[in-house]
PDB file of N, CA, C and O in Angstrom:
ATOM      1  N   UNK R   1      -8.520  11.446   0.565  1.00  0.00           N
ATOM      2  CA  UNK R   1      -7.626  10.323   0.784  1.00  0.00           C
ATOM      3  C   UNK R   1      -7.377   9.565  -0.512  1.00  0.00           C
ATOM      4  O   UNK R   1      -6.289   9.061  -0.728  1.00  0.00           O
ATOM      5  N   UNK R   2      -8.397   9.481  -1.365  1.00  0.00           N
ATOM      6  CA  UNK R   2      -8.215   8.766  -2.619  1.00  0.00           C
ATOM      7  C   UNK R   2      -7.223   9.474  -3.524  1.00  0.00           C
ATOM      8  O   UNK R   2      -6.452   8.824  -4.223  1.00  0.00           O
ATOM      9  N   UNK R   3      -7.232  10.817  -3.502  1.00  0.00           N
ATOM     10  CA  UNK R   3      -6.275  11.545  -4.329  1.00  0.00           C
ATOM     11  C   UNK R   3      -4.855  11.377  -3.792  1.00  0.00           C
ATOM     12  O   UNK R   3      -3.915  11.249  -4.558  1.00  0.00           O
ATOM     13  N   UNK R   4      -4.688  11.375  -2.480  1.00  0.00           N
ATOM     14  CA  UNK R   4      -3.367  11.138  -1.909  1.00  0.00           C
ATOM     15  C   UNK R   4      -2.869   9.747  -2.284  1.00  0.00           C
ATOM     16  O   UNK R   4      -1.711   9.572  -2.644  1.00  0.00           O
ATOM     17  N   UNK R   5      -3.764   8.767  -2.212  1.00  0.00           N
ATOM     18  CA  UNK R   5      -3.388   7.397  -2.571  1.00  0.00           C
ATOM     19  C   UNK R   5      -2.980   7.314  -4.031  1.00  0.00           C
ATOM     20  O   UNK R   5      -2.025   6.620  -4.380  1.00  0.00           O
ATOM     21  N   UNK R   6      -3.693   8.023  -4.881  1.00  0.00           N
ATOM     22  CA  UNK R   6      -3.379   7.976  -6.306  1.00  0.00           C
ATOM     23  C   UNK R   6      -2.079   8.708  -6.624  1.00  0.00           C
ATOM     24  O   UNK R   6      -1.335   8.294  -7.502  1.00  0.00           O
ATOM     25  N   UNK R   7      -1.812   9.780  -5.902  1.00  0.00           N
ATOM     26  CA  UNK R   7      -0.609  10.556  -6.196  1.00  0.00           C
ATOM     27  C   UNK R   7       0.650   9.982  -5.561  1.00  0.00           C
ATOM     28  O   UNK R   7       1.750  10.181  -6.054  1.00  0.00           O
ATOM     29  N   UNK R   8       0.491   9.274  -4.437  1.00  0.00           N
ATOM     30  CA  UNK R   8       1.649   8.767  -3.697  1.00  0.00           C
ATOM     31  C   UNK R   8       1.449   7.299  -3.307  1.00  0.00           C
ATOM     32  O   UNK R   8       1.312   6.982  -2.128  1.00  0.00           O
ATOM     33  N   UNK R   9       1.465   6.387  -4.286  1.00  0.00           N
ATOM     34  CA  UNK R   9       1.209   4.984  -3.928  1.00  0.00           C
ATOM     35  C   UNK R   9       2.302   4.363  -3.062  1.00  0.00           C
ATOM     36  O   UNK R   9       2.012   3.528  -2.210  1.00  0.00           O
ATOM     37  N   UNK R  10       3.536   4.791  -3.220  1.00  0.00           N
ATOM     38  CA  UNK R  10       4.624   4.214  -2.418  1.00  0.00           C
ATOM     39  C   UNK R  10       4.519   4.681  -0.968  1.00  0.00           C
ATOM     40  O   UNK R  10       4.680   3.889  -0.031  1.00  0.00           O
ATOM     41  N   UNK R  11       4.219   5.965  -0.763  1.00  0.00           N
ATOM     42  CA  UNK R  11       4.063   6.466   0.602  1.00  0.00           C
ATOM     43  C   UNK R  11       2.884   5.806   1.299  1.00  0.00           C
ATOM     44  O   UNK R  11       2.965   5.455   2.479  1.00  0.00           O
ATOM     45  N   UNK R  12       1.801   5.624   0.568  1.00  0.00           N
ATOM     46  CA  UNK R  12       0.648   4.963   1.159  1.00  0.00           C
ATOM     47  C   UNK R  12       0.997   3.536   1.556  1.00  0.00           C
ATOM     48  O   UNK R  12       0.607   3.074   2.629  1.00  0.00           O
ATOM     49  N   UNK R  13       1.734   2.849   0.714  1.00  0.00           N
ATOM     50  CA  UNK R  13       2.130   1.472   1.033  1.00  0.00           C
ATOM     51  C   UNK R  13       3.011   1.440   2.279  1.00  0.00           C
ATOM     52  O   UNK R  13       2.841   0.572   3.142  1.00  0.00           O
ATOM     53  N   UNK R  14       3.915   2.386   2.402  1.00  0.00           N
ATOM     54  CA  UNK R  14       4.788   2.416   3.583  1.00  0.00           C
ATOM     55  C   UNK R  14       4.021   2.789   4.840  1.00  0.00           C
ATOM     56  O   UNK R  14       4.194   2.175   5.890  1.00  0.00           O
ATOM     57  N   UNK R  15       3.172   3.816   4.744  1.00  0.00           N
ATOM     58  CA  UNK R  15       2.437   4.279   5.928  1.00  0.00           C
ATOM     59  C   UNK R  15       1.408   3.275   6.416  1.00  0.00           C
ATOM     60  O   UNK R  15       1.182   3.144   7.606  1.00  0.00           O
ATOM     61  N   UNK R  16       0.763   2.580   5.510  1.00  0.00           N
ATOM     62  CA  UNK R  16      -0.264   1.625   5.933  1.00  0.00           C
ATOM     63  C   UNK R  16       0.283   0.213   6.084  1.00  0.00           C
ATOM     64  O   UNK R  16      -0.256  -0.575   6.854  1.00  0.00           O
ATOM     65  N   UNK R  17       1.339  -0.113   5.390  1.00  0.00           N
ATOM     66  CA  UNK R  17       1.907  -1.449   5.482  1.00  0.00           C
ATOM     67  C   UNK R  17       2.809  -1.652   6.685  1.00  0.00           C
ATOM     68  O   UNK R  17       2.931  -2.776   7.188  1.00  0.00           O
ATOM     69  N   UNK R  18       3.433  -0.594   7.174  1.00  0.00           N
ATOM     70  CA  UNK R  18       4.333  -0.720   8.320  1.00  0.00           C
ATOM     71  C   UNK R  18       3.611  -1.169   9.587  1.00  0.00           C
ATOM     72  O   UNK R  18       4.091  -2.091  10.255  1.00  0.00           O
ATOM     73  N   UNK R  19       2.469  -0.579   9.952  1.00  0.00           N
ATOM     74  CA  UNK R  19       1.774  -1.099  11.140  1.00  0.00           C
ATOM     75  C   UNK R  19       1.328  -2.550  10.988  1.00  0.00           C
ATOM     76  O   UNK R  19       1.425  -3.339  11.936  1.00  0.00           O
ATOM     77  N   UNK R  20       0.871  -2.908   9.798  1.00  0.00           N
ATOM     78  CA  UNK R  20       0.468  -4.298   9.565  1.00  0.00           C
ATOM     79  C   UNK R  20       1.681  -5.215   9.671  1.00  0.00           C
ATOM     80  O   UNK R  20       1.619  -6.298  10.264  1.00  0.00           O
ATOM     81  N   UNK R  21       2.800  -4.784   9.114  1.00  0.00           N
ATOM     82  CA  UNK R  21       4.022  -5.573   9.213  1.00  0.00           C
ATOM     83  C   UNK R  21       4.499  -5.733  10.643  1.00  0.00           C
ATOM     84  O   UNK R  21       4.954  -6.808  11.043  1.00  0.00           O
ATOM     85  N   UNK R  22       4.378  -4.669  11.438  1.00  0.00           N
ATOM     86  CA  UNK R  22       4.762  -4.766  12.843  1.00  0.00           C
ATOM     87  C   UNK R  22       3.846  -5.709  13.615  1.00  0.00           C
ATOM     88  O   UNK R  22       4.303  -6.461  14.475  1.00  0.00           O
ATOM     89  N   UNK R  23       2.567  -5.678  13.298  1.00  0.00           N
ATOM     90  CA  UNK R  23       1.628  -6.600  13.944  1.00  0.00           C
ATOM     91  C   UNK R  23       1.969  -8.039  13.588  1.00  0.00           C
ATOM     92  O   UNK R  23       1.970  -8.923  14.454  1.00  0.00           O
ATOM     93  N   UNK R  24       2.278  -8.286  12.324  1.00  0.00           N
ATOM     94  CA  UNK R  24       2.660  -9.641  11.906  1.00  0.00           C
ATOM     95  C   UNK R  24       3.948 -10.063  12.614  1.00  0.00           C
ATOM     96  O   UNK R  24       4.069 -11.204  13.087  1.00  0.00           O
ATOM     97  N   UNK R  25       4.910  -9.157  12.701  1.00  0.00           N
ATOM     98  CA  UNK R  25       6.175  -9.469  13.372  1.00  0.00           C
ATOM     99  C   UNK R  25       5.964  -9.759  14.859  1.00  0.00           C
ATOM    100  O   UNK R  25       6.494 -10.733  15.390  1.00  0.00           O
ATOM    101  N   UNK R  26       5.168  -8.937  15.521  1.00  0.00           N
ATOM    102  CA  UNK R  26       4.921  -9.158  16.945  1.00  0.00           C
ATOM    103  C   UNK R  26       4.111 -10.430  17.196  1.00  0.00           C
ATOM    104  O   UNK R  26       4.331 -11.129  18.182  1.00  0.00           O
ATOM    105  N   UNK R  27       3.179 -10.736  16.301  1.00  0.00           N
ATOM    106  CA  UNK R  27       2.364 -11.935  16.474  1.00  0.00           C
ATOM    107  C   UNK R  27       3.179 -13.212  16.286  1.00  0.00           C
ATOM    108  O   UNK R  27       2.891 -14.235  16.911  1.00  0.00           O
ATOM    109  N   UNK R  28       4.198 -13.155  15.456  1.00  0.00           N
ATOM    110  CA  UNK R  28       4.981 -14.360  15.182  1.00  0.00           C
ATOM    111  C   UNK R  28       6.351 -14.335  15.855  1.00  0.00           C
ATOM    112  O   UNK R  28       7.191 -15.178  15.547  1.00  0.00           O
ATOM    113  N   UNK R  29       6.576 -13.397  16.758  1.00  0.00           N
ATOM    114  CA  UNK R  29       7.895 -13.243  17.375  1.00  0.00           C
ATOM    115  C   UNK R  29       8.353 -14.502  18.101  1.00  0.00           C
ATOM    116  O   UNK R  29       9.496 -14.911  17.994  1.00  0.00           O
ATOM    117  N   UNK R  30       7.466 -15.145  18.828  1.00  0.00           N
ATOM    118  CA  UNK R  30       7.857 -16.326  19.598  1.00  0.00           C
ATOM    119  C   UNK R  30       8.058 -17.564  18.738  1.00  0.00           C
ATOM    120  O   UNK R  30       8.686 -18.522  19.176  1.00  0.00           O
ATOM    121  N   UNK R  31       7.506 -17.569  17.533  1.00  0.00           N
ATOM    122  CA  UNK R  31       7.634 -18.750  16.678  1.00  0.00           C
ATOM    123  C   UNK R  31       8.814 -18.654  15.709  1.00  0.00           C
ATOM    124  O   UNK R  31       9.052 -19.593  14.960  1.00  0.00           O
ATOM    125  N   UNK R  32       9.534 -17.540  15.716  1.00  0.00           N
ATOM    126  CA  UNK R  32      10.700 -17.390  14.841  1.00  0.00           C
ATOM    127  C   UNK R  32      11.879 -18.102  15.492  1.00  0.00           C
ATOM    128  O   UNK R  32      12.405 -17.654  16.506  1.00  0.00           O
ATOM    129  N   UNK R  33      12.270 -19.224  14.899  1.00  0.00           N
ATOM    130  CA  UNK R  33      13.385 -20.003  15.428  1.00  0.00           C
ATOM    131  C   UNK R  33      14.576 -20.039  14.480  1.00  0.00           C
ATOM    132  O   UNK R  33      15.715 -20.159  14.915  1.00  0.00           O
ATOM    133  N   UNK R  34      14.311 -19.952  13.186  1.00  0.00           N
ATOM    134  CA  UNK R  34      15.389 -20.039  12.202  1.00  0.00           C
ATOM    135  C   UNK R  34      15.344 -18.813  11.306  1.00  0.00           C
ATOM    136  O   UNK R  34      14.400 -18.012  11.344  1.00  0.00           O
ATOM    137  N   UNK R  35      16.364 -18.692  10.484  1.00  0.00           N
ATOM    138  CA  UNK R  35      16.412 -17.569   9.540  1.00  0.00           C
ATOM    139  C   UNK R  35      15.305 -17.710   8.496  1.00  0.00           C
ATOM    140  O   UNK R  35      14.785 -16.717   7.988  1.00  0.00           O
ATOM    141  N   UNK R  36      14.904 -18.945   8.200  1.00  0.00           N
ATOM    142  CA  UNK R  36      13.804 -19.172   7.256  1.00  0.00           C
ATOM    143  C   UNK R  36      12.486 -18.639   7.782  1.00  0.00           C
ATOM    144  O   UNK R  36      11.681 -18.098   7.021  1.00  0.00           O
ATOM    145  N   UNK R  37      12.276 -18.784   9.088  1.00  0.00           N
ATOM    146  CA  UNK R  37      11.065 -18.222   9.697  1.00  0.00           C
ATOM    147  C   UNK R  37      11.067 -16.698   9.600  1.00  0.00           C
ATOM    148  O   UNK R  37      10.040 -16.074   9.318  1.00  0.00           O
ATOM    149  N   UNK R  38      12.230 -16.099   9.817  1.00  0.00           N
ATOM    150  CA  UNK R  38      12.339 -14.651   9.713  1.00  0.00           C
ATOM    151  C   UNK R  38      12.071 -14.188   8.285  1.00  0.00           C
ATOM    152  O   UNK R  38      11.380 -13.194   8.070  1.00  0.00           O
ATOM    153  N   UNK R  39      12.608 -14.912   7.306  1.00  0.00           N
ATOM    154  CA  UNK R  39      12.375 -14.535   5.914  1.00  0.00           C
ATOM    155  C   UNK R  39      10.914 -14.708   5.522  1.00  0.00           C
ATOM    156  O   UNK R  39      10.398 -13.962   4.692  1.00  0.00           O
ATOM    157  N   UNK R  40      10.219 -15.677   6.121  1.00  0.00           N
ATOM    158  CA  UNK R  40       8.802 -15.840   5.860  1.00  0.00           C
ATOM    159  C   UNK R  40       8.024 -14.629   6.378  1.00  0.00           C
ATOM    160  O   UNK R  40       7.136 -14.106   5.693  1.00  0.00           O
ATOM    161  N   UNK R  41       8.356 -14.155   7.563  1.00  0.00           N
ATOM    162  CA  UNK R  41       7.697 -12.960   8.108  1.00  0.00           C
ATOM    163  C   UNK R  41       8.038 -11.741   7.252  1.00  0.00           C
ATOM    164  O   UNK R  41       7.169 -10.919   6.956  1.00  0.00           O
ATOM    165  N   UNK R  42       9.281 -11.632   6.827  1.00  0.00           N
ATOM    166  CA  UNK R  42       9.690 -10.535   5.968  1.00  0.00           C
ATOM    167  C   UNK R  42       8.950 -10.574   4.632  1.00  0.00           C
ATOM    168  O   UNK R  42       8.497  -9.540   4.126  1.00  0.00           O
ATOM    169  N   UNK R  43       8.806 -11.762   4.055  1.00  0.00           N
ATOM    170  CA  UNK R  43       8.070 -11.899   2.794  1.00  0.00           C
ATOM    171  C   UNK R  43       6.600 -11.528   2.967  1.00  0.00           C
ATOM    172  O   UNK R  43       5.992 -10.928   2.073  1.00  0.00           O
ATOM    173  N   UNK R  44       6.035 -11.860   4.122  1.00  0.00           N
ATOM    174  CA  UNK R  44       4.652 -11.480   4.401  1.00  0.00           C
ATOM    175  C   UNK R  44       4.513  -9.961   4.460  1.00  0.00           C
ATOM    176  O   UNK R  44       3.567  -9.392   3.904  1.00  0.00           O
ATOM    177  N   UNK R  45       5.462  -9.296   5.100  1.00  0.00           N
ATOM    178  CA  UNK R  45       5.435  -7.835   5.177  1.00  0.00           C
ATOM    179  C   UNK R  45       5.570  -7.207   3.790  1.00  0.00           C
ATOM    180  O   UNK R  45       4.859  -6.254   3.464  1.00  0.00           O
ATOM    181  N   UNK R  46       6.460  -7.741   2.980  1.00  0.00           N
ATOM    182  CA  UNK R  46       6.634  -7.225   1.624  1.00  0.00           C
ATOM    183  C   UNK R  46       5.367  -7.455   0.796  1.00  0.00           C
ATOM    184  O   UNK R  46       4.964  -6.586   0.008  1.00  0.00           O
ATOM    185  N   UNK R  47       4.703  -8.578   0.991  1.00  0.00           N
ATOM    186  CA  UNK R  47       3.450  -8.836   0.281  1.00  0.00           C
ATOM    187  C   UNK R  47       2.376  -7.831   0.682  1.00  0.00           C
ATOM    188  O   UNK R  47       1.593  -7.370  -0.169  1.00  0.00           O
ATOM    189  N   UNK R  48       2.348  -7.451   1.948  1.00  0.00           N
ATOM    190  CA  UNK R  48       1.389  -6.436   2.398  1.00  0.00           C
ATOM    191  C   UNK R  48       1.715  -5.095   1.751  1.00  0.00           C
ATOM    192  O   UNK R  48       0.813  -4.379   1.284  1.00  0.00           O
ATOM    193  N   UNK R  49       3.000  -4.731   1.683  1.00  0.00           N
ATOM    194  CA  UNK R  49       3.391  -3.482   1.018  1.00  0.00           C
ATOM    195  C   UNK R  49       2.950  -3.490  -0.446  1.00  0.00           C
ATOM    196  O   UNK R  49       2.414  -2.499  -0.944  1.00  0.00           O
ATOM    197  N   UNK R  50       3.188  -4.586  -1.137  1.00  0.00           N
ATOM    198  CA  UNK R  50       2.796  -4.670  -2.541  1.00  0.00           C
ATOM    199  C   UNK R  50       1.288  -4.584  -2.699  1.00  0.00           C
ATOM    200  O   UNK R  50       0.792  -3.945  -3.634  1.00  0.00           O
ATOM    201  N   UNK R  51       0.539  -5.202  -1.811  1.00  0.00           N
ATOM    202  CA  UNK R  51      -0.924  -5.154  -1.905  1.00  0.00           C
ATOM    203  C   UNK R  51      -1.428  -3.719  -1.757  1.00  0.00           C
ATOM    204  O   UNK R  51      -2.269  -3.265  -2.553  1.00  0.00           O
ATOM    205  N   UNK R  52      -0.915  -2.997  -0.768  1.00  0.00           N
ATOM    206  CA  UNK R  52      -1.336  -1.609  -0.591  1.00  0.00           C
ATOM    207  C   UNK R  52      -0.861  -0.738  -1.752  1.00  0.00           C
ATOM    208  O   UNK R  52      -1.604   0.127  -2.234  1.00  0.00           O
ATOM    209  N   UNK R  53       0.359  -0.937  -2.205  1.00  0.00           N
ATOM    210  CA  UNK R  53       0.890  -0.142  -3.311  1.00  0.00           C
ATOM    211  C   UNK R  53       0.157  -0.383  -4.611  1.00  0.00           C
ATOM    212  O   UNK R  53      -0.158   0.558  -5.341  1.00  0.00           O
ATOM    213  N   UNK R  54      -0.140  -1.644  -4.916  1.00  0.00           N
ATOM    214  CA  UNK R  54      -0.868  -1.935  -6.150  1.00  0.00           C
ATOM    215  C   UNK R  54      -2.307  -1.437  -6.086  1.00  0.00           C
ATOM    216  O   UNK R  54      -2.855  -0.992  -7.105  1.00  0.00           O
ATOM    217  N   UNK R  55      -2.911  -1.470  -4.927  1.00  0.00           N
ATOM    218  CA  UNK R  55      -4.253  -0.913  -4.781  1.00  0.00           C
ATOM    219  C   UNK R  55      -4.236   0.598  -5.027  1.00  0.00           C
ATOM    220  O   UNK R  55      -5.115   1.136  -5.709  1.00  0.00           O
ATOM    221  N   UNK R  56      -3.245   1.284  -4.487  1.00  0.00           N
ATOM    222  CA  UNK R  56      -3.131   2.729  -4.700  1.00  0.00           C
ATOM    223  C   UNK R  56      -2.834   3.030  -6.169  1.00  0.00           C
ATOM    224  O   UNK R  56      -3.366   3.995  -6.728  1.00  0.00           O
ATOM    225  N   UNK R  57      -1.997   2.224  -6.790  1.00  0.00           N
ATOM    226  CA  UNK R  57      -1.716   2.426  -8.209  1.00  0.00           C
ATOM    227  C   UNK R  57      -2.982   2.187  -9.047  1.00  0.00           C
ATOM    228  O   UNK R  57      -3.240   2.914 -10.008  1.00  0.00           O
ATOM    229  N   UNK R  58      -3.771   1.201  -8.671  1.00  0.00           N
ATOM    230  CA  UNK R  58      -5.045   0.965  -9.354  1.00  0.00           C
ATOM    231  C   UNK R  58      -5.990   2.137  -9.199  1.00  0.00           C
ATOM    232  O   UNK R  58      -6.748   2.466 -10.118  1.00  0.00           O
ATOM    233  N   UNK R  59      -5.962   2.783  -8.048  1.00  0.00           N
ATOM    234  CA  UNK R  59      -6.773   3.983  -7.838  1.00  0.00           C
ATOM    235  C   UNK R  59      -6.312   5.103  -8.763  1.00  0.00           C
ATOM    236  O   UNK R  59      -7.129   5.841  -9.316  1.00  0.00           O
ATOM    237  N   UNK R  60      -5.012   5.226  -8.963  1.00  0.00           N
ATOM    238  CA  UNK R  60      -4.491   6.240  -9.887  1.00  0.00           C
ATOM    239  C   UNK R  60      -4.980   5.978 -11.306  1.00  0.00           C
ATOM    240  O   UNK R  60      -5.436   6.890 -12.001  1.00  0.00           O
ATOM    241  N   UNK R  61      -4.914   4.738 -11.725  1.00  0.00           N
ATOM    242  CA  UNK R  61      -5.366   4.379 -13.071  1.00  0.00           C
ATOM    243  C   UNK R  61      -6.866   4.641 -13.217  1.00  0.00           C
ATOM    244  O   UNK R  61      -7.329   5.148 -14.238  1.00  0.00           O
ATOM    245  N   UNK R  62      -7.650   4.320 -12.170  1.00  0.00           N
ATOM    246  CA  UNK R  62      -9.092   4.547 -12.207  1.00  0.00           C
ATOM    247  C   UNK R  62      -9.402   6.033 -12.337  1.00  0.00           C
ATOM    248  O   UNK R  62     -10.243   6.430 -13.152  1.00  0.00           O
ATOM    249  N   UNK R  63      -8.703   6.881 -11.578  1.00  0.00           N
ATOM    250  CA  UNK R  63      -8.949   8.315 -11.656  1.00  0.00           C
ATOM    251  C   UNK R  63      -8.558   8.881 -13.017  1.00  0.00           C
ATOM    252  O   UNK R  63      -9.264   9.723 -13.565  1.00  0.00           O
ATOM    253  N   UNK R  64      -7.460   8.405 -13.585  1.00  0.00           N
ATOM    254  CA  UNK R  64      -7.049   8.870 -14.907  1.00  0.00           C
ATOM    255  C   UNK R  64      -8.067   8.461 -15.969  1.00  0.00           C
ATOM    256  O   UNK R  64      -8.375   9.241 -16.880  1.00  0.00           O
ATOM    257  N   UNK R  65      -8.605   7.247 -15.853  1.00  0.00           N
ATOM    258  CA  UNK R  65      -9.600   6.788 -16.817  1.00  0.00           C
ATOM    259  C   UNK R  65     -10.880   7.616 -16.710  1.00  0.00           C
ATOM    260  O   UNK R  65     -11.451   8.025 -17.723  1.00  0.00           O
ATOM    261  N   UNK R  66     -11.319   7.903 -15.491  1.00  0.00           N
ATOM    262  CA  UNK R  66     -12.529   8.709 -15.309  1.00  0.00           C
ATOM    263  C   UNK R  66     -12.320  10.136 -15.806  1.00  0.00           C
ATOM    264  O   UNK R  66     -13.241  10.738 -16.371  1.00  0.00           O
ATOM    265  N   UNK R  67     -11.131  10.688 -15.627  1.00  0.00           N
ATOM    266  CA  UNK R  67     -10.838  12.016 -16.157  1.00  0.00           C
ATOM    267  C   UNK R  67     -10.841  12.003 -17.683  1.00  0.00           C
ATOM    268  O   UNK R  67     -11.365  12.920 -18.318  1.00  0.00           O
ATOM    269  N   UNK R  68     -10.252  10.964 -18.255  1.00  0.00           N
ATOM    270  CA  UNK R  68     -10.192  10.859 -19.714  1.00  0.00           C
ATOM    271  C   UNK R  68     -11.593  10.754 -20.318  1.00  0.00           C
ATOM    272  O   UNK R  68     -11.879  11.325 -21.357  1.00  0.00           O
ATOM    273  N   UNK R  69     -12.491  10.040 -19.641  1.00  0.00           N
ATOM    274  CA  UNK R  69     -13.863   9.897 -20.124  1.00  0.00           C
ATOM    275  C   UNK R  69     -14.721  11.120 -19.825  1.00  0.00           C
ATOM    276  O   UNK R  69     -15.837  11.227 -20.324  1.00  0.00           O
ATOM    277  N   UNK R  70     -14.228  12.022 -19.000  1.00  0.00           N
ATOM    278  CA  UNK R  70     -14.961  13.240 -18.661  1.00  0.00           C
ATOM    279  C   UNK R  70     -16.022  13.014 -17.592  1.00  0.00           C
ATOM    280  O   UNK R  70     -16.899  13.872 -17.411  1.00  0.00           O
ATOM    281  N   UNK R  71     -15.957  11.916 -16.878  1.00  0.00           N
ATOM    282  CA  UNK R  71     -16.952  11.604 -15.859  1.00  0.00           C
ATOM    283  C   UNK R  71     -16.611  12.267 -14.535  1.00  0.00           C
ATOM    284  O   UNK R  71     -17.483  12.660 -13.779  1.00  0.00           O
ATOM    285  N   UNK R  72     -15.316  12.416 -14.252  1.00  0.00           N
ATOM    286  CA  UNK R  72     -14.880  12.933 -12.960  1.00  0.00           C
ATOM    287  C   UNK R  72     -13.795  13.973 -13.159  1.00  0.00           C
ATOM    288  O   UNK R  72     -12.921  13.817 -14.001  1.00  0.00           O
ATOM    289  N   UNK R  73     -13.884  15.031 -12.377  1.00  0.00           N
ATOM    290  CA  UNK R  73     -12.850  16.075 -12.380  1.00  0.00           C
ATOM    291  C   UNK R  73     -12.356  16.246 -10.949  1.00  0.00           C
ATOM    292  O   UNK R  73     -13.155  16.343 -10.026  1.00  0.00           O
ATOM    293  N   UNK R  74     -11.049  16.271 -10.766  1.00  0.00           N
ATOM    294  CA  UNK R  74     -10.538  16.393  -9.388  1.00  0.00           C
ATOM    295  C   UNK R  74     -10.944  17.733  -8.784  1.00  0.00           C
ATOM    296  O   UNK R  74     -11.014  18.736  -9.478  1.00  0.00           O
ATOM    297  N   UNK R  75     -11.236  17.735  -7.495  1.00  0.00           N
ATOM    298  CA  UNK R  75     -11.612  19.000  -6.855  1.00  0.00           C
ATOM    299  C   UNK R  75     -10.436  19.960  -6.806  1.00  0.00           C
ATOM    300  O   UNK R  75      -9.273  19.550  -6.740  1.00  0.00           O
ATOM    301  N   UNK R  76     -10.739  21.237  -6.844  1.00  0.00           N
ATOM    302  CA  UNK R  76      -9.706  22.278  -6.766  1.00  0.00           C
ATOM    303  C   UNK R  76      -9.166  22.323  -5.339  1.00  0.00           C
ATOM    304  O   UNK R  76      -9.890  22.100  -4.385  1.00  0.00           O
ATOM    305  N   UNK R  77      -7.899  22.661  -5.209  1.00  0.00           N
ATOM    306  CA  UNK R  77      -7.301  22.776  -3.863  1.00  0.00           C
ATOM    307  C   UNK R  77      -7.672  24.079  -3.235  1.00  0.00           C
ATOM    308  O   UNK R  77      -7.949  25.047  -3.764  1.00  0.00           O
TER     309      UNK R  77
END
């Protein structure tokens, strides 16, 4: 899973952020009264996507650093 996260940070952000975004949307559905409330929920979902994507990108950087230092070698497929 760590290699998938490192190789595909955008896909990981979409696959893991979408359920969280849907939960946030469903939890706040009754409190959305204005367009500003909707944009707040949308901004929360985008923040979740960025958090997952940046974490996956950090995993990529960590794996590249460990490979460069010779500490870790990716397993063969």
